[in-house]
Coordinates of C-alpha atoms and ligand atoms in Angstrom, one line a residue:
Chain A
M1 CA -22.2 -21.5 -8.6
G2 CA -21.4 -19.2 -5.7
R3 CA -19.4 -16.0 -6.0
T4 CA -16.7 -14.5 -3.9
L5 CA -17.3 -11.1 -2.3
S6 CA -15.1 -9.4 -4.9
E7 CA -17.1 -11.1 -7.7
Q8 CA -20.4 -9.9 -6.1
I9 CA -19.2 -6.3 -5.6
L10 CA -17.6 -6.0 -9.1
S11 CA -20.6 -7.7 -10.8
Q12 CA -23.0 -5.3 -9.1
A13 CA -20.9 -2.3 -10.2
A14 CA -20.4 -3.6 -13.7
G15 CA -24.1 -4.4 -14.1
R16 CA -23.3 -7.9 -15.4
A17 CA -22.2 -11.2 -13.9
V18 CA -18.4 -11.3 -13.9
Q19 CA -15.9 -13.7 -12.4
A20 CA -12.2 -13.9 -11.5
G21 CA -10.1 -13.1 -14.6
D22 CA -12.7 -10.9 -16.3
F23 CA -12.0 -7.2 -16.9
V24 CA -14.6 -4.6 -15.8
V25 CA -14.9 -0.9 -16.1
V26 CA -16.8 0.5 -13.1
A27 CA -17.6 3.8 -11.5
P28 CA -16.0 3.7 -8.1
H29 CA -18.2 5.1 -5.3
V30 CA -15.3 6.9 -3.7
V31 CA -11.9 8.0 -5.1
M32 CA -9.6 9.0 -2.3
S33 CA -6.3 10.8 -2.4
H34 CA -4.1 12.5 0.2
D35 CA -1.8 15.5 0.5
S36 CA 1.2 13.5 -0.6
L37 CA 0.0 12.6 -4.1
T38 CA -3.0 14.9 -4.9
P39 CA -0.7 17.6 -6.2
S40 CA 0.7 15.2 -8.8
I41 CA -2.7 13.9 -9.7
I42 CA -3.9 17.5 -10.4
Q43 CA -0.9 18.0 -12.6
I44 CA -1.6 14.8 -14.6
L45 CA -5.3 15.8 -15.0
R46 CA -4.3 19.2 -16.3
S47 CA -1.2 18.6 -18.4
E48 CA -1.5 15.0 -19.6
L49 CA -5.3 14.6 -19.8
G50 CA -5.9 18.3 -20.7
K51 CA -8.8 18.6 -18.4
E52 CA -9.6 21.4 -16.0
R53 CA -12.5 19.8 -14.2
V54 CA -13.1 16.4 -12.6
H55 CA -16.0 14.4 -13.9
N56 CA -17.9 14.0 -10.6
P57 CA -16.6 16.0 -7.6
Q58 CA -18.9 14.0 -5.3
Q59 CA -16.9 10.9 -6.0
L60 CA -13.7 12.5 -4.7
V61 CA -12.4 13.0 -1.2
F62 CA -9.1 14.5 -0.2
V63 CA -7.5 13.9 3.2
F64 CA -4.4 15.7 4.5
D65 CA -2.5 13.3 6.6
H66 CA 1.0 12.5 5.3
V67 CA 2.8 15.7 6.3
V68 CA 0.5 17.6 8.6
P69 CA 0.7 20.4 9.6
A70 CA 3.0 21.2 6.6
A71 CA 6.6 20.8 7.6
T72 CA 8.3 22.7 4.7
V73 CA 7.6 25.5 2.4
G74 CA 7.2 23.0 -0.4
T75 CA 4.6 20.9 1.4
A76 CA 2.8 24.1 2.5
N77 CA 2.6 25.3 -1.1
A78 CA 1.5 21.9 -2.4
Q79 CA -1.3 21.9 0.2
K80 CA -2.4 25.4 -0.9
T81 CA -2.7 24.1 -4.4
V82 CA -4.9 21.2 -3.3
R83 CA -7.1 23.4 -1.1
R84 CA -7.7 25.8 -3.9
F85 CA -8.5 23.0 -6.3
A86 CA -10.9 21.4 -3.9
A87 CA -12.7 24.7 -3.3
E88 CA -13.0 25.4 -7.0
Q89 CA -14.3 22.0 -7.9
G90 CA -16.5 21.4 -4.8
I91 CA -14.5 18.4 -3.5
R92 CA -14.7 17.3 0.1
L93 CA -11.4 17.9 2.0
F94 CA -10.4 16.8 5.4
E95 CA -7.8 19.2 6.7
G96 CA -4.5 18.2 8.4
G97 CA -5.3 16.9 11.9
C98 CA -8.6 15.2 11.0
G99 CA -6.7 12.0 10.7
I100 CA -5.3 9.3 8.4
C101 CA -7.3 8.9 5.2
H102 CA -8.2 5.3 5.8
Q103 CA -9.4 6.0 9.3
V104 CA -11.4 9.1 8.3
L105 CA -13.2 7.4 5.4
V106 CA -14.3 4.6 7.7
E107 CA -15.2 6.8 10.7
E108 CA -17.2 9.2 8.6
G109 CA -19.1 6.3 6.9
I110 CA -17.8 7.5 3.5
A111 CA -16.7 3.9 2.8
Q112 CA -19.6 1.5 3.0
P113 CA -20.2 -2.2 2.5
G114 CA -20.5 -3.3 -1.1
Q115 CA -18.9 -0.2 -2.5
I116 CA -15.8 0.2 -4.6
V117 CA -13.3 2.6 -3.1
I118 CA -10.1 3.4 -4.9
G119 CA -7.3 5.3 -3.3
A120 CA -4.0 6.8 -4.4
D121 CA -2.5 4.8 -1.5
S122 CA -1.6 1.2 -1.2
H123 CA -3.4 0.7 2.1
S124 CA -6.7 1.4 0.5
T125 CA -7.3 -2.3 1.1
S126 CA -8.4 -1.0 4.5
Y127 CA -11.9 -0.4 3.3
G128 CA -12.4 -4.1 3.2
A129 CA -12.9 -3.8 7.0
V130 CA -16.5 -2.5 6.3
G131 CA -17.1 -5.0 3.4
A132 CA -16.0 -2.6 0.6
F133 CA -13.8 -3.5 -2.3
G134 CA -10.9 -1.1 -1.5
T135 CA -7.8 -1.0 -3.6
G136 CA -4.8 1.2 -4.2
M137 CA -3.7 2.7 -7.5
G138 CA -1.1 5.0 -8.9
S139 CA -1.5 8.7 -9.6
T140 CA -2.3 8.2 -13.3
D141 CA -5.0 5.7 -12.7
V142 CA -6.5 8.0 -10.2
A143 CA -6.3 11.0 -12.5
L144 CA -8.1 9.0 -15.1
A145 CA -10.8 8.2 -12.6
W146 CA -11.2 11.9 -11.8
A147 CA -11.4 12.7 -15.5
T148 CA -13.9 10.0 -16.5
G149 CA -15.6 8.9 -13.3
R150 CA -14.5 5.4 -14.1
T151 CA -11.7 2.9 -13.7
W152 CA -10.8 -0.5 -15.1
L153 CA -10.1 -3.6 -13.0
R154 CA -9.3 -7.2 -13.5
V155 CA -11.6 -9.2 -11.2
P156 CA -9.2 -10.9 -8.8
E157 CA -9.0 -14.5 -7.6
T158 CA -9.7 -14.9 -3.9
L159 CA -7.6 -16.4 -1.1
R160 CA -9.9 -17.5 1.7
V161 CA -8.6 -17.5 5.3
D162 CA -10.8 -19.4 7.8
I163 CA -10.1 -18.3 11.3
T164 CA -11.2 -20.2 14.3
G165 CA -10.9 -19.5 18.0
R166 CA -10.4 -16.2 19.8
F167 CA -7.3 -14.1 20.6
P168 CA -5.4 -15.4 23.7
P169 CA -4.6 -12.7 26.3
F170 CA -2.1 -10.0 25.0
T171 CA -2.6 -10.8 21.4
D172 CA -4.9 -9.1 18.9
A173 CA -5.6 -8.6 15.2
K174 CA -2.1 -7.2 14.6
D175 CA -0.6 -10.5 15.7
L176 CA -2.9 -12.3 13.3
A177 CA -2.0 -9.9 10.5
L178 CA 1.7 -10.6 11.1
K179 CA 1.1 -14.3 11.4
L180 CA -0.6 -14.2 8.0
G181 CA 2.5 -12.5 6.6
R182 CA 4.6 -15.3 8.1
L183 CA 2.4 -18.0 6.6
L184 CA 1.7 -16.4 3.2
T185 CA 4.9 -14.3 2.6
I186 CA 5.1 -10.8 1.3
S187 CA 3.8 -11.9 -2.2
G188 CA 1.6 -14.7 -1.1
A189 CA -1.6 -13.0 -2.1
N190 CA -0.3 -11.0 -5.1
Y191 CA -3.1 -9.9 -7.5
M192 CA -5.7 -11.6 -5.2
T193 CA -8.4 -10.6 -2.7
I194 CA -8.0 -12.0 0.8
E195 CA -11.3 -12.9 2.5
Y196 CA -11.1 -13.3 6.2
H197 CA -13.8 -15.6 7.5
G198 CA -14.9 -16.5 11.0
L199 CA -14.5 -13.0 12.4
E200 CA -18.2 -11.9 13.0
W201 CA -17.1 -11.3 16.6
L202 CA -14.2 -9.0 15.8
E203 CA -14.6 -5.3 16.4
L204 CA -14.2 -2.8 13.6
G205 CA -10.7 -1.7 14.6
G206 CA -9.3 -5.2 14.4
R207 CA -10.9 -5.6 11.0
Q208 CA -9.2 -2.4 9.9
T209 CA -5.8 -3.7 11.1
L210 CA -6.2 -6.9 9.1
A211 CA -7.5 -5.3 5.9
S212 CA -4.9 -2.5 6.0
M213 CA -2.2 -5.2 6.0
A214 CA -3.7 -7.2 3.1
V215 CA -1.5 -5.2 0.7
E216 CA 1.6 -6.3 2.6
L217 CA 1.0 -9.8 1.2
G218 CA 0.5 -8.3 -2.3
A219 CA -3.3 -8.4 -2.2
K220 CA -5.4 -6.2 -4.4
A221 CA -8.1 -6.1 -1.7
G222 CA -8.7 -7.6 1.7
I223 CA -12.3 -8.1 2.8
V224 CA -13.9 -9.1 6.0
P225 CA -17.4 -10.4 5.3
P226 CA -19.7 -7.6 6.7
D227 CA -21.4 -9.5 9.5
G228 CA -21.5 -7.9 12.9
L229 CA -20.6 -4.4 11.7
P230 CA -21.8 -1.3 13.6
R231 CA -25.2 0.0 12.4
Q232 CA -23.8 3.0 10.5
Y233 CA -22.6 0.6 7.8
A234 CA -25.6 -0.5 5.7
V235 CA -25.0 -3.9 4.2
P236 CA -26.7 -4.3 0.8
H237 CA -29.0 -7.4 0.6
W238 CA -26.9 -8.9 -2.2
L239 CA -23.6 -8.9 -0.4
K240 CA -23.2 -12.1 1.6
V241 CA -20.9 -15.1 1.7
E242 CA -22.2 -17.6 -0.9
E243 CA -21.8 -21.3 -0.8
G244 CA -19.7 -22.8 -3.5
A245 CA -17.7 -19.7 -4.3
R246 CA -14.4 -20.6 -6.0
Y247 CA -11.3 -19.8 -4.0
A248 CA -7.8 -19.9 -5.5
R249 CA -6.4 -21.0 -2.2
R250 CA -7.6 -21.7 1.4
L251 CA -5.8 -21.3 4.6
E252 CA -6.9 -22.2 8.1
V253 CA -5.6 -20.4 11.1
D254 CA -6.5 -21.3 14.7
L255 CA -6.0 -18.4 17.1
A256 CA -5.7 -20.7 20.1
D257 CA -2.0 -20.9 20.0
L258 CA -1.3 -17.4 18.6
Q259 CA 1.7 -15.8 20.2
P260 CA 2.6 -12.1 20.1
Q261 CA 4.3 -11.7 16.7
V262 CA 7.2 -9.4 15.7
A263 CA 8.3 -8.6 12.1
L264 CA 12.1 -8.2 11.9
P265 CA 13.8 -5.7 9.7
H266 CA 13.5 -5.2 6.7
A267 CA 10.6 -7.3 5.5
V268 CA 7.0 -7.7 6.7
D269 CA 7.2 -11.5 6.3
R270 CA 10.3 -12.0 8.5
V271 CA 8.0 -12.7 11.4
V272 CA 8.9 -14.5 14.6
D273 CA 7.2 -15.2 17.9
V274 CA 8.1 -12.4 20.3
D275 CA 10.6 -14.6 22.3
A276 CA 12.9 -14.8 19.3
A277 CA 13.1 -10.9 19.2
A278 CA 12.9 -10.3 22.9
G279 CA 15.8 -8.3 24.4
T280 CA 16.6 -6.3 21.3
K281 CA 17.3 -2.7 22.3
V282 CA 15.0 0.0 21.0
D283 CA 15.4 3.8 20.7
V284 CA 11.9 4.7 19.6
V285 CA 8.5 3.1 20.1
F286 CA 5.9 4.4 17.7
L287 CA 2.2 3.9 18.4
G288 CA 0.0 4.9 15.5
T289 CA -0.8 4.6 11.8
C290 CA -3.8 3.3 9.8
T291 CA -3.0 -0.1 11.1
N292 CA -2.8 0.6 14.9
G293 CA -3.7 4.2 15.8
R294 CA -7.2 3.7 17.0
L295 CA -8.7 4.1 20.4
S296 CA -8.6 0.4 21.2
D297 CA -4.9 0.4 20.4
L298 CA -4.2 3.4 22.6
Q299 CA -6.2 1.8 25.4
T300 CA -4.3 -1.5 25.1
A301 CA -1.0 0.5 25.4
A302 CA -2.4 2.6 28.3
A303 CA -3.5 -0.5 30.2
L304 CA 0.2 -1.7 30.3
L305 CA 1.7 1.8 30.9
R306 CA -0.7 2.8 33.7
G307 CA 1.3 4.0 36.7
R308 CA 4.6 3.3 35.1
R309 CA 7.2 5.2 33.2
V310 CA 8.8 4.7 29.8
A311 CA 12.4 3.4 30.2
A312 CA 15.2 6.0 30.2
G313 CA 16.6 6.5 26.8
V314 CA 13.4 5.5 24.9
R315 CA 11.1 7.8 23.1
L316 CA 7.5 6.8 22.9
I317 CA 5.7 8.7 20.2
V318 CA 1.9 8.4 20.0
T319 CA 0.1 9.6 16.9
P320 CA -3.7 9.0 17.1
A321 CA -5.2 7.9 13.8
S322 CA -7.8 10.7 13.9
S323 CA -9.0 13.7 15.8
R324 CA -12.0 11.7 16.9
V325 CA -9.7 9.0 18.3
L326 CA -7.7 11.8 20.1
A327 CA -10.9 13.3 21.6
Q328 CA -12.1 9.9 22.8
A329 CA -8.7 9.1 24.3
A330 CA -8.7 12.5 26.0
A331 CA -12.2 11.9 27.4
D332 CA -11.7 8.5 28.8
G333 CA -8.3 9.1 30.5
T334 CA -6.3 7.1 28.0
L335 CA -4.4 10.1 26.9
Q336 CA -3.6 11.2 30.4
T337 CA -2.2 7.7 31.2
L338 CA 0.0 7.8 28.1
L339 CA 1.3 11.3 28.8
E340 CA 2.0 10.4 32.5
A341 CA 4.0 7.4 31.3
G342 CA 6.2 9.8 29.2
A343 CA 4.7 9.6 25.7
A344 CA 5.1 12.4 23.2
L345 CA 1.8 13.2 21.4
T346 CA 1.8 14.3 17.8
T347 CA -0.9 15.6 15.4
P348 CA -3.4 12.9 14.2
G349 CA -2.2 11.7 10.8
C350 CA 0.5 9.4 9.5
G351 CA 3.1 10.9 11.8
M352 CA 6.6 9.2 11.4
C353 CA 5.3 6.3 9.4
M354 CA 7.0 7.5 6.2
G355 CA 10.0 9.1 7.9
R356 CA 9.2 12.6 6.8
H357 CA 8.5 14.3 10.0
Q358 CA 7.5 14.0 13.7
G359 CA 10.2 11.5 14.6
T360 CA 12.3 10.6 11.5
L361 CA 14.9 8.0 12.5
G362 CA 18.7 8.8 12.5
E363 CA 21.6 6.6 11.7
G364 CA 21.4 3.1 13.2
E365 CA 18.4 3.9 15.3
V366 CA 16.0 1.1 16.2
C367 CA 12.2 1.6 16.1
L368 CA 9.5 -0.7 17.3
S369 CA 6.5 0.4 15.4
T370 CA 2.8 -0.6 15.3
A371 CA 2.8 0.3 11.6
N372 CA 2.4 -2.0 8.6
R373 CA 5.7 -2.0 6.8
N374 CA 9.4 -2.1 7.8
F375 CA 11.2 -1.6 4.6
R376 CA 14.7 -0.4 4.8
G377 CA 14.9 3.3 5.4
R378 CA 11.1 3.9 5.4
M379 CA 11.2 5.8 8.6
G380 CA 14.4 7.6 8.0
D381 CA 18.1 6.8 7.6
P382 CA 18.7 3.7 5.6
T383 CA 20.8 2.2 8.4
S384 CA 17.9 2.4 10.8
H385 CA 15.9 -0.7 11.8
I386 CA 12.1 -1.1 12.1
Y387 CA 10.5 -3.9 14.0
L388 CA 6.7 -4.3 13.7
A389 CA 4.4 -5.5 16.5
S390 CA 1.1 -4.9 18.3
P391 CA 0.3 -2.1 20.6
A392 CA 0.7 -4.4 23.6
V393 CA 4.3 -5.4 22.5
A394 CA 5.0 -1.7 21.8
A395 CA 3.9 -0.6 25.3
A396 CA 5.8 -3.4 27.0
S397 CA 8.9 -2.6 25.0
A398 CA 8.6 1.1 25.8
L399 CA 8.6 0.2 29.5
T400 CA 11.7 -1.9 29.4
G401 CA 13.7 -0.4 26.5
V402 CA 14.1 -3.7 24.8
I403 CA 11.6 -5.8 22.8
T404 CA 9.4 -7.4 25.5
D405 CA 6.7 -10.0 25.6
P406 CA 3.7 -8.2 27.3
R407 CA 2.8 -11.4 29.1
S408 CA 6.1 -11.2 31.0
L409 CA 5.4 -7.9 32.7
Chain B
M1 CA 24.7 -1.0 -25.7
A2 CA 22.9 -1.2 -22.4
R3 CA 23.8 -2.5 -19.0
V4 CA 22.0 -5.0 -16.9
W5 CA 21.2 -3.9 -13.3
K6 CA 20.3 -7.1 -11.4
F7 CA 18.3 -7.1 -8.2
G8 CA 17.0 -9.7 -5.8
S9 CA 13.5 -10.5 -4.6
D10 CA 10.9 -8.2 -3.0
V11 CA 12.5 -4.9 -4.1
D12 CA 10.0 -2.5 -2.6
T13 CA 9.1 1.0 -3.9
D14 CA 10.7 2.6 -0.9
Q15 CA 14.0 1.2 -2.3
I16 CA 13.3 2.6 -5.7
V17 CA 12.5 6.1 -4.4
P18 CA 12.4 6.6 -0.6
G19 CA 9.4 8.6 0.6
R20 CA 11.7 11.3 1.8
Y21 CA 12.7 11.9 -1.9
A22 CA 9.1 12.2 -3.1
P23 CA 8.3 15.2 -5.4
Y24 CA 6.1 16.4 -2.5
M25 CA 9.1 16.7 -0.3
R26 CA 11.5 17.9 -3.0
P27 CA 9.4 19.9 -5.4
D28 CA 12.4 21.5 -7.1
A29 CA 14.4 18.2 -7.7
D30 CA 14.2 15.8 -10.6
V31 CA 12.8 12.5 -9.1
G32 CA 14.8 10.7 -11.8
E33 CA 17.9 11.5 -9.8
A34 CA 16.5 9.7 -6.8
A35 CA 16.1 6.4 -8.5
F36 CA 17.6 3.8 -6.1
I37 CA 19.5 6.7 -4.5
E38 CA 20.0 4.8 -1.2
A39 CA 19.5 1.2 -2.1
R40 CA 21.8 1.3 -5.2
P41 CA 23.6 4.6 -5.4
E42 CA 25.7 3.5 -8.4
F43 CA 22.4 3.2 -10.3
A44 CA 21.4 6.7 -9.3
K45 CA 24.7 8.0 -10.4
T46 CA 25.5 6.0 -13.6
A47 CA 22.4 4.3 -15.1
Q48 CA 22.1 5.2 -18.8
P49 CA 19.0 5.4 -21.0
G50 CA 18.1 2.0 -22.3
D51 CA 19.6 0.1 -19.4
V52 CA 17.7 -3.0 -18.3
I53 CA 16.6 -3.9 -14.8
I54 CA 16.4 -7.6 -13.9
A55 CA 15.0 -8.8 -10.7
L56 CA 13.8 -12.0 -9.0
H57 CA 10.3 -12.2 -7.3
N58 CA 7.8 -9.5 -6.5
F59 CA 9.5 -6.5 -7.9
G60 CA 8.0 -3.2 -6.8
C61 CA 6.0 -4.3 -3.8
G62 CA 4.8 -2.0 -1.1
S63 CA 3.8 1.6 -1.6
S64 CA 1.7 2.6 -4.6
R65 CA 3.9 5.6 -5.2
E66 CA 3.9 6.2 -9.0
Y67 CA 6.9 8.5 -8.6
A68 CA 9.0 5.3 -8.2
V69 CA 8.0 4.3 -11.7
E70 CA 8.3 7.9 -12.9
A71 CA 11.8 8.0 -11.6
L72 CA 12.6 4.9 -13.7
R73 CA 10.9 6.4 -16.7
R74 CA 12.9 9.5 -16.4
R75 CA 16.0 7.4 -16.4
Q76 CA 14.7 5.8 -19.6
V77 CA 14.9 2.3 -18.3
G78 CA 14.5 0.1 -21.4
A79 CA 12.7 -2.8 -19.8
I80 CA 12.2 -4.5 -16.5
I81 CA 12.4 -8.3 -16.6
A82 CA 11.6 -10.2 -13.4
L83 CA 10.3 -13.5 -12.2
G84 CA 7.2 -11.6 -11.0
F85 CA 5.9 -8.1 -10.2
A86 CA 3.8 -6.7 -7.4
R87 CA 0.4 -5.7 -8.6
I88 CA 0.3 -1.9 -8.2
F89 CA 3.8 -1.6 -9.7
Y90 CA 2.9 -3.7 -12.7
R91 CA 0.0 -1.5 -13.4
N92 CA 1.8 1.8 -12.8
A93 CA 4.7 0.7 -15.1
L94 CA 2.3 -0.2 -17.9
N95 CA 0.5 3.0 -17.4
L96 CA 3.7 5.0 -17.8
G97 CA 4.8 2.9 -20.8
I98 CA 7.7 0.9 -19.3
P99 CA 7.9 -2.6 -20.9
L100 CA 7.9 -5.3 -18.3
Y101 CA 8.3 -9.0 -18.8
E102 CA 8.2 -12.1 -16.7
S103 CA 11.0 -14.4 -17.9
P104 CA 12.7 -17.0 -15.7
E105 CA 15.0 -17.8 -18.6
I106 CA 16.4 -14.3 -19.0
V107 CA 16.4 -13.6 -15.2
H108 CA 18.5 -16.7 -14.5
A109 CA 20.8 -16.3 -17.5
L110 CA 21.8 -12.7 -17.0
E111 CA 24.2 -11.2 -14.5
D112 CA 24.6 -7.8 -13.0
G113 CA 26.8 -5.7 -15.3
D114 CA 26.1 -7.8 -18.5
A115 CA 26.1 -5.8 -21.7
V116 CA 22.9 -6.3 -23.7
R117 CA 21.0 -5.0 -26.7
L118 CA 17.3 -4.7 -26.1
D119 CA 14.9 -4.8 -29.0
V120 CA 11.4 -4.4 -27.7
A121 CA 9.7 -4.2 -31.1
G122 CA 11.6 -7.3 -32.3
G123 CA 11.0 -9.1 -29.0
T124 CA 14.6 -10.0 -28.3
L125 CA 17.3 -9.3 -25.7
E126 CA 20.8 -10.0 -26.9
R127 CA 23.7 -10.5 -24.5
L128 CA 26.9 -9.0 -25.8
S129 CA 29.1 -9.9 -23.0
G130 CA 30.3 -13.3 -21.7
T131 CA 28.8 -16.3 -23.5
G132 CA 26.5 -14.1 -25.6
G133 CA 23.1 -15.5 -26.7
V134 CA 19.8 -14.1 -27.9
F135 CA 16.8 -14.4 -25.7
A136 CA 13.2 -14.1 -26.8
L137 CA 11.1 -11.6 -24.7
P138 CA 7.9 -13.4 -23.7
Q139 CA 4.6 -12.4 -25.1
L140 CA 2.7 -9.9 -23.0
P141 CA -1.0 -10.3 -22.1
E142 CA -3.1 -8.6 -24.8
F143 CA -4.2 -5.7 -22.7
A144 CA -0.7 -5.0 -21.6
R145 CA 0.6 -5.2 -25.2
Q146 CA -2.0 -2.7 -26.3
I147 CA -1.3 -0.2 -23.5
L148 CA 2.5 -0.4 -24.2
Q149 CA 2.0 0.0 -27.9
A150 CA 0.0 3.1 -27.3
G151 CA 2.8 4.4 -25.1
G152 CA 1.0 4.2 -21.8
I153 CA -2.6 4.4 -20.4
V154 CA -3.1 8.1 -21.1
P155 CA -2.3 7.9 -24.8
Y156 CA -4.3 4.6 -24.9
V157 CA -7.4 6.2 -23.5
R158 CA -6.9 9.2 -25.8
R159 CA -6.5 7.0 -28.8
Y160 CA -9.3 4.5 -28.2
G161 CA -11.7 6.6 -26.1
R162 CA -12.1 3.7 -23.7
F163 CA -10.4 1.6 -21.0
P164 CA -8.8 -1.8 -21.5
G165 CA -11.6 -4.4 -21.4
E166 CA -14.3 -1.9 -22.2
E167 CA -16.6 -2.4 -25.2
G168 CA -15.5 -0.1 -28.1
Ligands
LIG1 S1 -0.3 5.7 8.4 FE1 1.5 5.0 7.1 S2 0.7 3.3 6.0 FE2 -1.1 4.4 6.8 S3 -1.7 5.8 5.1 FE3 -0.3 6.9 6.5 S4 1.8 6.6 5.6 FE4 0.4 5.1 4.7

């Protein structure tokens, strides 16, 4: 009998053959946490687990991305605590401005195919873009992993999505991710891994977009089979799609008739074709996040914005996913194009995604965002509205001031 | 006597505690005071220890923020009973020792504001208001029962020296 990718990865780590439904205790290859929660994890390690040192500092990686540079005295002090802890224990730390944790771990090759990467962040499903089993956990689970070097998992069932065709013009992986939300709903993959088949041709950034949003359907992990990855990702010989693997559910999606998609407030599965949302007035357009802050996303937006200006009364906020993305966008002229169109640029990181800084929304404001969730009040005041869409829809909407189909420009 | 707070489907952790109210952002505040502060301000103001949260599908979806669960623990929520839970929330709640049950019978029978008596050890929930009735709390999966009995994952690991599912 064949095995799913999750069964393969968790069997390998557990040192025995396991299948969906089994419990395993494994040593994750990487345990990631960011500035927002690492202070609380340090506290749990010390006060609840009574430990001063982590089991294996090499497993850990810290990334400052949620509030960077520090916006308040409290966040500054919390970051100081984490810096000191990292230095004492010999833990890798990526400073504020390096980028969003999920982008940094992929760019730096810290997350690799076949590995288990746990993160104190729900979008840790992102590591499935490179064929890793990435999953998010709470602070206590992560503190236990620090203390013991291990964690426990139930091997998930798998939902297999078979994708055929190629993206029509002006659509991309974000439209597919939103379409999957529409087809499967916000809990449609709860407790499961999503495997995305038929995407050998898709570039890494698109895979990251898809895998990051697996959690929006409730998934524990979201894995793209690791075929066609750049060479810096070494695929272990034992990791490959096996015939006869058992899937809890299968879904087929043909890209041929994919339209640009928009998620309406306040749920990521309230998704419509762009026509149904077109004309809605927006105050802010946000281009960024672990879902859509990469060079290709900035380039897509720049291609539409070139030689034009953002509509009067609209703020376009661009937050590159990493300093590397920023440097590349500066080198190839993308950044210049965005700035000439009227974009405001912020420090690489999460930016306004969580409503804490760099563009927090006020009462009743409407934001069209390339992020992954549009829960009520996530980006600021609870009366504000968040629409989710691709970089192309974002750029088109920034130009007109209303939600706009990029094909209509 | 405890009160029922009833919620709909897909209550995300941003509703339980908005990111702007995280301990990281408000290091001097008690996160318990922020429980449902924007989504259900009466809860934030008046929920009492032992009160029961009832919800429909997919309670606790979205962000992995454990401080959402911590806020409910500080408010000493007696139990959360839903048609279903989001994965990370379920695990976080067990880890922090909050009993949580999937029971369509209870979810459909009880209304917001009902007065109830919860007996986790005895496995019952009694309705004191309206038409009354005693409901059986469903059996938890074995690993969940053991974690809750220990009082959460930290006391569990301290007591047994291993994780759930690990050979003793
Ligand atoms: S960009 Fe947004 S979704 Fe991604 S890690 Fe940061 S806060 Fe979370």
